PDB file of C-alpha atoms in Angstrom:
ATOM      1  CA  UNK A  38     174.145  76.851 100.305  1.00 81.00           C
ATOM      2  CA  UNK A  39     176.929  77.173 102.869  1.00 78.00           C
ATOM      3  CA  UNK A  40     175.956  75.204 105.938  1.00 93.00           C
ATOM      4  CA  UNK A  41     176.804  72.897 108.791  1.00 97.00           C
ATOM      5  CA  UNK A  42     174.687  69.744 108.728  1.00 97.00           C
ATOM      6  CA  UNK A  43     174.105  67.539 111.742  1.00 97.00           C
ATOM      7  CA  UNK A  44     172.325  64.212 111.839  1.00 97.00           C
ATOM      8  CA  UNK A  45     170.120  63.083 113.346  1.00 97.00           C
ATOM      9  CA  UNK A  46     168.055  66.015 114.676  1.00 96.00           C
ATOM     10  CA  UNK A  47     166.536  63.862 117.401  1.00 97.00           C
ATOM     11  CA  UNK A  48     167.864  60.689 118.990  1.00 97.00           C
ATOM     12  CA  UNK A  49     166.547  58.592 121.853  1.00 97.00           C
ATOM     13  CA  UNK A  50     168.767  55.781 123.050  1.00 96.00           C
ATOM     14  CA  UNK A  51     169.451  53.599 126.070  1.00 97.00           C
ATOM     15  CA  UNK A  52     172.365  53.649 128.471  1.00 97.00           C
ATOM     16  CA  UNK A  53     175.453  51.939 127.096  1.00 96.00           C
ATOM     17  CA  UNK A  54     174.450  51.737 123.437  1.00 97.00           C
ATOM     18  CA  UNK A  55     177.156  53.307 121.309  1.00 97.00           C
ATOM     19  CA  UNK A  56     176.051  56.122 119.039  1.00 97.00           C
ATOM     20  CA  UNK A  57     177.508  58.592 116.563  1.00 98.00           C
ATOM     21  CA  UNK A  58     176.243  62.044 115.689  1.00 98.00           C
ATOM     22  CA  UNK A  59     177.505  63.177 112.319  1.00 98.00           C
ATOM     23  CA  UNK A  60     178.558  66.682 111.349  1.00 98.00           C
ATOM     24  CA  UNK A  61     179.496  67.892 107.913  1.00 98.00           C
ATOM     25  CA  UNK A  62     180.366  71.355 106.570  1.00 97.00           C
ATOM     26  CA  UNK A  63     180.630  72.423 102.932  1.00 95.00           C
ATOM     27  CA  UNK A  64     182.622  75.620 103.442  1.00 94.00           C
ATOM     28  CA  UNK A  65     186.143  74.132 103.433  1.00 94.00           C
ATOM     29  CA  UNK A  66     186.558  75.254 107.036  1.00 95.00           C
ATOM     30  CA  UNK A  67     189.638  74.178 108.951  1.00 94.00           C
ATOM     31  CA  UNK A  68     188.221  74.587 112.461  1.00 93.00           C
ATOM     32  CA  UNK A  69     185.343  72.453 113.769  1.00 96.00           C
ATOM     33  CA  UNK A  70     183.909  72.065 117.224  1.00 96.00           C
ATOM     34  CA  UNK A  71     181.216  70.321 119.257  1.00 97.00           C
ATOM     35  CA  UNK A  72     179.184  72.012 121.993  1.00 97.00           C
ATOM     36  CA  UNK A  73     176.485  70.826 124.324  1.00 97.00           C
ATOM     37  CA  UNK A  74     173.758  73.136 125.553  1.00 94.00           C
ATOM     38  CA  UNK A  75     172.042  72.615 128.879  1.00 92.00           C
ATOM     39  CA  UNK A  76     169.545  74.839 130.736  1.00 86.00           C
ATOM     40  CA  UNK A  77     171.313  77.440 132.844  1.00 81.00           C
ATOM     41  CA  UNK A  78     174.765  76.398 131.629  1.00 85.00           C
ATOM     42  CA  UNK A  79     174.859  77.855 128.139  1.00 86.00           C
ATOM     43  CA  UNK A  80     177.043  76.279 125.476  1.00 92.00           C
ATOM     44  CA  UNK A  81     179.995  74.242 126.664  1.00 94.00           C
ATOM     45  CA  UNK A  82     182.706  73.014 124.350  1.00 93.00           C
ATOM     46  CA  UNK A  83     183.281  69.270 124.179  1.00 96.00           C
ATOM     47  CA  UNK A  84     186.026  68.880 121.572  1.00 96.00           C
ATOM     48  CA  UNK A  85     187.481  70.933 118.771  1.00 94.00           C
ATOM     49  CA  UNK A  86     189.662  70.318 115.750  1.00 95.00           C
ATOM     50  CA  UNK A  87     192.094  72.733 114.154  1.00 92.00           C
ATOM     51  CA  UNK A  88     192.455  70.640 110.989  1.00 93.00           C
ATOM     52  CA  UNK A  89     192.485  67.073 109.673  1.00 95.00           C
ATOM     53  CA  UNK A  90     193.874  64.637 112.262  1.00 95.00           C
ATOM     54  CA  UNK A  91     194.235  67.461 114.827  1.00 94.00           C
ATOM     55  CA  UNK A  92     191.759  67.339 117.725  1.00 96.00           C
ATOM     56  CA  UNK A  93     191.803  68.623 121.270  1.00 93.00           C
ATOM     57  CA  UNK A  94     189.663  68.562 124.387  1.00 94.00           C
ATOM     58  CA  UNK A  95     187.307  71.372 125.278  1.00 92.00           C
ATOM     59  CA  UNK A  96     185.790  71.995 128.687  1.00 90.00           C
ATOM     60  CA  UNK A  97     183.640  68.853 129.001  1.00 96.00           C
ATOM     61  CA  UNK A  98     185.260  66.022 126.998  1.00 97.00           C
ATOM     62  CA  UNK A  99     184.543  63.126 129.383  1.00 97.00           C
ATOM     63  CA  UNK A 100     182.454  60.395 127.791  1.00 97.00           C
ATOM     64  CA  UNK A 101     182.940  61.661 124.236  1.00 98.00           C
ATOM     65  CA  UNK A 102     185.253  60.905 121.332  1.00 98.00           C
ATOM     66  CA  UNK A 103     185.747  62.653 118.015  1.00 98.00           C
ATOM     67  CA  UNK A 104     187.649  62.049 114.822  1.00 97.00           C
ATOM     68  CA  UNK A 105     188.700  64.256 111.912  1.00 98.00           C
ATOM     69  CA  UNK A 106     189.740  62.009 109.057  1.00 97.00           C
ATOM     70  CA  UNK A 107     188.418  64.403 106.415  1.00 97.00           C
ATOM     71  CA  UNK A 108     188.224  68.161 106.439  1.00 97.00           C
ATOM     72  CA  UNK A 109     184.462  68.336 106.011  1.00 97.00           C
ATOM     73  CA  UNK A 110     183.395  65.761 108.643  1.00 98.00           C
ATOM     74  CA  UNK A 111     183.679  65.815 112.424  1.00 98.00           C
ATOM     75  CA  UNK A 112     181.601  63.048 114.037  1.00 98.00           C
ATOM     76  CA  UNK A 113     180.876  62.946 117.766  1.00 98.00           C
ATOM     77  CA  UNK A 114     180.996  59.461 119.277  1.00 98.00           C
ATOM     78  CA  UNK A 115     179.476  58.356 122.553  1.00 98.00           C
ATOM     79  CA  UNK A 116     180.943  54.916 123.242  1.00 96.00           C
ATOM     80  CA  UNK A 117     178.726  54.221 126.260  1.00 97.00           C
ATOM     81  CA  UNK A 118     176.080  56.931 126.654  1.00 97.00           C
ATOM     82  CA  UNK A 119     174.761  57.750 130.096  1.00 97.00           C
ATOM     83  CA  UNK A 120     171.684  59.758 131.168  1.00 97.00           C
ATOM     84  CA  UNK A 121     173.855  62.776 132.104  1.00 97.00           C
ATOM     85  CA  UNK A 122     174.705  63.092 128.416  1.00 98.00           C
ATOM     86  CA  UNK A 123     171.089  63.917 127.630  1.00 97.00           C
ATOM     87  CA  UNK A 124     171.448  67.337 126.057  1.00 97.00           C
ATOM     88  CA  UNK A 125     171.192  69.486 122.955  1.00 97.00           C
ATOM     89  CA  UNK A 126     174.348  69.159 120.862  1.00 98.00           C
ATOM     90  CA  UNK A 127     175.692  71.625 118.319  1.00 97.00           C
ATOM     91  CA  UNK A 128     178.429  71.266 115.772  1.00 98.00           C
ATOM     92  CA  UNK A 129     180.154  74.419 114.534  1.00 96.00           C
ATOM     93  CA  UNK A 130     182.869  75.351 112.082  1.00 95.00           C
ATOM     94  CA  UNK A 131     184.927  78.376 111.114  1.00 92.00           C
ATOM     95  CA  UNK A 132     187.405  79.159 108.366  1.00 88.00           C
ATOM     96  CA  UNK A 133     190.296  79.175 110.791  1.00 81.00           C
ATOM     97  CA  UNK A 134     190.420  79.391 114.572  1.00 76.00           C
ATOM     98  CA  UNK A 135     187.583  81.773 115.533  1.00 75.00           C
ATOM     99  CA  UNK A 136     188.772  85.353 115.056  1.00 74.00           C
ATOM    100  CA  UNK A 137     187.331  88.429 113.420  1.00 72.00           C
ATOM    101  CA  UNK A 138     186.209  87.596 109.886  1.00 73.00           C
ATOM    102  CA  UNK A 139     186.210  83.913 110.815  1.00 81.00           C
ATOM    103  CA  UNK A 140     183.172  83.473 113.077  1.00 86.00           C
ATOM    104  CA  UNK A 141     181.710  80.130 114.080  1.00 90.00           C
ATOM    105  CA  UNK A 142     178.844  78.775 111.953  1.00 93.00           C
ATOM    106  CA  UNK A 143     176.500  76.402 113.761  1.00 95.00           C
ATOM    107  CA  UNK A 144     174.359  73.481 112.727  1.00 96.00           C
ATOM    108  CA  UNK A 145     170.743  73.241 113.855  1.00 94.00           C
ATOM    109  CA  UNK A 146     171.406  70.861 116.711  1.00 96.00           C
ATOM    110  CA  UNK A 147     170.832  67.264 117.769  1.00 97.00           C
ATOM    111  CA  UNK A 148     168.537  66.590 120.699  1.00 97.00           C
ATOM    112  CA  UNK A 149     169.846  63.466 122.463  1.00 98.00           C
ATOM    113  CA  UNK A 150     167.935  61.645 125.174  1.00 97.00           C
ATOM    114  CA  UNK A 151     169.599  58.762 127.010  1.00 97.00           C
ATOM    115  CA  UNK A 152     167.276  56.637 129.150  1.00 96.00           C
TER     116      UNK A 152
ATOM    117  CA  UNK B 279     161.134  73.944 118.647  1.00 36.00           C
ATOM    118  CA  UNK B 280     163.946  73.199 121.074  1.00 38.00           C
ATOM    119  CA  UNK B 281     164.070  75.165 124.288  1.00 38.00           C
ATOM    120  CA  UNK B 282     167.472  76.656 124.870  1.00 39.00           C
ATOM    121  CA  UNK B 283     167.254  77.189 128.563  1.00 43.00           C
ATOM    122  CA  UNK B 284     165.103  77.646 131.593  1.00 49.00           C
ATOM    123  CA  UNK B 285     165.072  80.669 133.861  1.00 62.00           C
ATOM    124  CA  UNK B 286     167.136  82.790 131.528  1.00 78.00           C
ATOM    125  CA  UNK B 287     167.334  86.501 132.290  1.00 89.00           C
ATOM    126  CA  UNK B 288     164.630  88.068 130.148  1.00 92.00           C
ATOM    127  CA  UNK B 289     164.485  91.491 128.591  1.00 95.00           C
ATOM    128  CA  UNK B 290     161.067  92.671 127.373  1.00 96.00           C
ATOM    129  CA  UNK B 291     161.071  95.518 124.892  1.00 96.00           C
ATOM    130  CA  UNK B 292     158.341  97.313 123.007  1.00 97.00           C
ATOM    131  CA  UNK B 293     158.510  96.979 119.246  1.00 97.00           C
ATOM    132  CA  UNK B 294     160.320  99.964 117.789  1.00 97.00           C
ATOM    133  CA  UNK B 295     162.295 100.733 120.948  1.00 97.00           C
ATOM    134  CA  UNK B 296     166.014 100.147 121.270  1.00 97.00           C
ATOM    135  CA  UNK B 297     167.283  97.082 123.152  1.00 96.00           C
ATOM    136  CA  UNK B 298     170.433  96.792 125.197  1.00 96.00           C
ATOM    137  CA  UNK B 299     171.664  93.357 126.204  1.00 96.00           C
ATOM    138  CA  UNK B 300     174.545  93.202 128.643  1.00 94.00           C
ATOM    139  CA  UNK B 301     177.233  90.659 129.300  1.00 93.00           C
ATOM    140  CA  UNK B 302     180.030  90.461 131.853  1.00 91.00           C
ATOM    141  CA  UNK B 303     183.068  88.434 130.894  1.00 88.00           C
ATOM    142  CA  UNK B 304     185.626  86.965 133.241  1.00 82.00           C
ATOM    143  CA  UNK B 305     188.916  86.631 131.374  1.00 85.00           C
ATOM    144  CA  UNK B 306     190.878  89.871 131.176  1.00 84.00           C
ATOM    145  CA  UNK B 307     193.136  88.187 128.604  1.00 86.00           C
ATOM    146  CA  UNK B 308     190.296  87.633 126.125  1.00 88.00           C
ATOM    147  CA  UNK B 309     190.994  89.338 122.828  1.00 88.00           C
ATOM    148  CA  UNK B 310     187.934  88.585 120.734  1.00 91.00           C
ATOM    149  CA  UNK B 311     184.247  88.853 121.567  1.00 93.00           C
ATOM    150  CA  UNK B 312     181.174  87.753 119.681  1.00 93.00           C
ATOM    151  CA  UNK B 313     177.413  88.061 119.926  1.00 95.00           C
ATOM    152  CA  UNK B 314     175.170  85.243 118.753  1.00 95.00           C
ATOM    153  CA  UNK B 315     171.402  85.038 118.340  1.00 96.00           C
ATOM    154  CA  UNK B 316     169.554  81.763 118.830  1.00 95.00           C
ATOM    155  CA  UNK B 317     165.983  81.315 117.700  1.00 94.00           C
ATOM    156  CA  UNK B 318     163.865  78.418 118.840  1.00 90.00           C
ATOM    157  CA  UNK B 319     164.796  75.199 117.068  1.00 88.00           C
ATOM    158  CA  UNK B 320     167.929  76.599 115.481  1.00 91.00           C
ATOM    159  CA  UNK B 321     171.612  76.839 116.145  1.00 93.00           C
ATOM    160  CA  UNK B 322     173.264  80.090 117.259  1.00 94.00           C
ATOM    161  CA  UNK B 323     173.667  82.606 114.475  1.00 94.00           C
ATOM    162  CA  UNK B 324     176.551  85.089 114.314  1.00 93.00           C
ATOM    163  CA  UNK B 325     175.495  88.726 114.727  1.00 95.00           C
ATOM    164  CA  UNK B 326     178.572  90.854 115.270  1.00 95.00           C
ATOM    165  CA  UNK B 327     182.039  90.615 116.760  1.00 94.00           C
ATOM    166  CA  UNK B 328     184.712  92.931 118.126  1.00 94.00           C
ATOM    167  CA  UNK B 329     188.396  92.687 118.885  1.00 92.00           C
ATOM    168  CA  UNK B 330     189.843  93.854 122.172  1.00 92.00           C
ATOM    169  CA  UNK B 331     191.673  96.758 120.510  1.00 93.00           C
ATOM    170  CA  UNK B 332     188.308  98.355 119.728  1.00 95.00           C
ATOM    171  CA  UNK B 333     185.622  99.946 121.944  1.00 96.00           C
ATOM    172  CA  UNK B 334     182.739  99.976 119.509  1.00 97.00           C
ATOM    173  CA  UNK B 335     181.673  98.325 116.304  1.00 96.00           C
ATOM    174  CA  UNK B 336     178.525  98.889 114.307  1.00 96.00           C
ATOM    175  CA  UNK B 337     176.592  96.665 111.994  1.00 94.00           C
ATOM    176  CA  UNK B 338     173.165  96.866 110.467  1.00 92.00           C
ATOM    177  CA  UNK B 339     170.858  97.944 113.342  1.00 96.00           C
ATOM    178  CA  UNK B 340     173.296  96.483 115.881  1.00 97.00           C
ATOM    179  CA  UNK B 341     176.176  97.971 117.831  1.00 98.00           C
ATOM    180  CA  UNK B 342     178.571  96.192 120.155  1.00 97.00           C
ATOM    181  CA  UNK B 343     180.310  98.119 122.916  1.00 97.00           C
ATOM    182  CA  UNK B 344     183.320  96.812 124.815  1.00 96.00           C
ATOM    183  CA  UNK B 345     184.478  98.197 128.154  1.00 94.00           C
ATOM    184  CA  UNK B 346     187.673  96.385 129.062  1.00 92.00           C
ATOM    185  CA  UNK B 347     188.089  98.286 132.314  1.00 92.00           C
ATOM    186  CA  UNK B 348     185.055  96.635 133.848  1.00 92.00           C
ATOM    187  CA  UNK B 349     185.047  93.594 131.556  1.00 92.00           C
ATOM    188  CA  UNK B 350     181.648  94.394 130.116  1.00 93.00           C
ATOM    189  CA  UNK B 351     180.173  93.826 126.688  1.00 94.00           C
ATOM    190  CA  UNK B 352     176.851  95.071 125.399  1.00 96.00           C
ATOM    191  CA  UNK B 353     174.734  94.584 122.312  1.00 97.00           C
ATOM    192  CA  UNK B 354     172.475  97.390 121.215  1.00 98.00           C
ATOM    193  CA  UNK B 355     169.668  96.683 118.759  1.00 97.00           C
ATOM    194  CA  UNK B 356     168.033  99.699 117.191  1.00 97.00           C
ATOM    195  CA  UNK B 357     164.308  99.792 116.422  1.00 97.00           C
ATOM    196  CA  UNK B 358     163.669  96.318 117.798  1.00 97.00           C
ATOM    197  CA  UNK B 359     161.415  94.143 115.681  1.00 96.00           C
ATOM    198  CA  UNK B 360     159.403  90.997 116.486  1.00 96.00           C
ATOM    199  CA  UNK B 361     161.946  88.987 114.507  1.00 96.00           C
ATOM    200  CA  UNK B 362     164.580  89.991 117.032  1.00 97.00           C
ATOM    201  CA  UNK B 363     162.902  87.849 119.689  1.00 96.00           C
ATOM    202  CA  UNK B 364     165.437  85.168 120.563  1.00 96.00           C
ATOM    203  CA  UNK B 365     168.093  84.196 123.075  1.00 95.00           C
ATOM    204  CA  UNK B 366     171.298  86.207 122.771  1.00 96.00           C
ATOM    205  CA  UNK B 367     174.694  84.883 123.817  1.00 94.00           C
ATOM    206  CA  UNK B 368     177.941  86.693 124.260  1.00 94.00           C
ATOM    207  CA  UNK B 369     181.130  84.726 123.741  1.00 92.00           C
ATOM    208  CA  UNK B 370     184.824  85.374 124.285  1.00 90.00           C
ATOM    209  CA  UNK B 371     188.078  83.899 123.119  1.00 87.00           C
ATOM    210  CA  UNK B 372     191.179  84.035 125.266  1.00 79.00           C
ATOM    211  CA  UNK B 373     194.335  85.381 123.651  1.00 71.00           C
ATOM    212  CA  UNK B 374     196.343  82.524 122.215  1.00 68.00           C
ATOM    213  CA  UNK B 375     193.554  80.023 122.739  1.00 70.00           C
ATOM    214  CA  UNK B 376     191.596  78.154 120.110  1.00 74.00           C
ATOM    215  CA  UNK B 377     188.322  77.863 121.980  1.00 78.00           C
ATOM    216  CA  UNK B 378     185.382  80.185 122.345  1.00 84.00           C
ATOM    217  CA  UNK B 379     183.572  80.345 125.697  1.00 87.00           C
ATOM    218  CA  UNK B 380     179.887  81.252 125.787  1.00 89.00           C
ATOM    219  CA  UNK B 381     177.823  83.033 128.395  1.00 88.00           C
ATOM    220  CA  UNK B 382     174.506  81.617 129.608  1.00 86.00           C
ATOM    221  CA  UNK B 383     172.327  83.854 127.461  1.00 91.00           C
ATOM    222  CA  UNK B 384     169.612  86.501 127.701  1.00 94.00           C
ATOM    223  CA  UNK B 385     166.140  86.078 126.305  1.00 94.00           C
ATOM    224  CA  UNK B 386     164.797  89.059 124.383  1.00 96.00           C
ATOM    225  CA  UNK B 387     161.010  89.343 124.105  1.00 96.00           C
ATOM    226  CA  UNK B 388     159.622  91.939 121.738  1.00 96.00           C
ATOM    227  CA  UNK B 389     156.154  93.155 122.590  1.00 95.00           C
ATOM    228  CA  UNK B 390     154.133  94.080 119.475  1.00 91.00           C
TER     229      UNK B 390
END
């Protein structure tokens, strides 16, 4: 089944403890992206990647890192999480940059709580 | 399931009626627009998209209308069903850009 898989679904951590949220897609997509979703603010893009070893900042990149060493994986790294990073995170991918016939496919989300 | 937002604009529709969800976009240079549906506990799911060189596009039970003059996008759902209850997001992509920007969403409630 074609899908975007995120892990974990739920994560509770403490301020300053490094964490990684994994994302994997099995559709051979070139484009991958991370979003965070907060009440009243919709989905905001954190980072995106056009292909292997090609990443770029989205609208809210501060406090996050990403890597794209393989086409299928796009982990999100929080080196020193803070409470303002408590949010619902989504990974998404598309065949190429999002255009008609290449829409974004989303994972089911990771709920992160930083205390 | 996960809540996707508080105090979202809400549209309540009787089952079987048609629904119209509206969205205003800000970037006159956007050339691609998408509607997504998000059910509780799930990620957004693609519904339909439209390019800026079109005014209307139809899918199965859904129609997207684009009015570039007033920068307005709408999603029409015919014969709304309980399974259509969800939060709906419009999204846009600026010409020449690689990122998609999402609106804040509208909650659709279908009354049986």
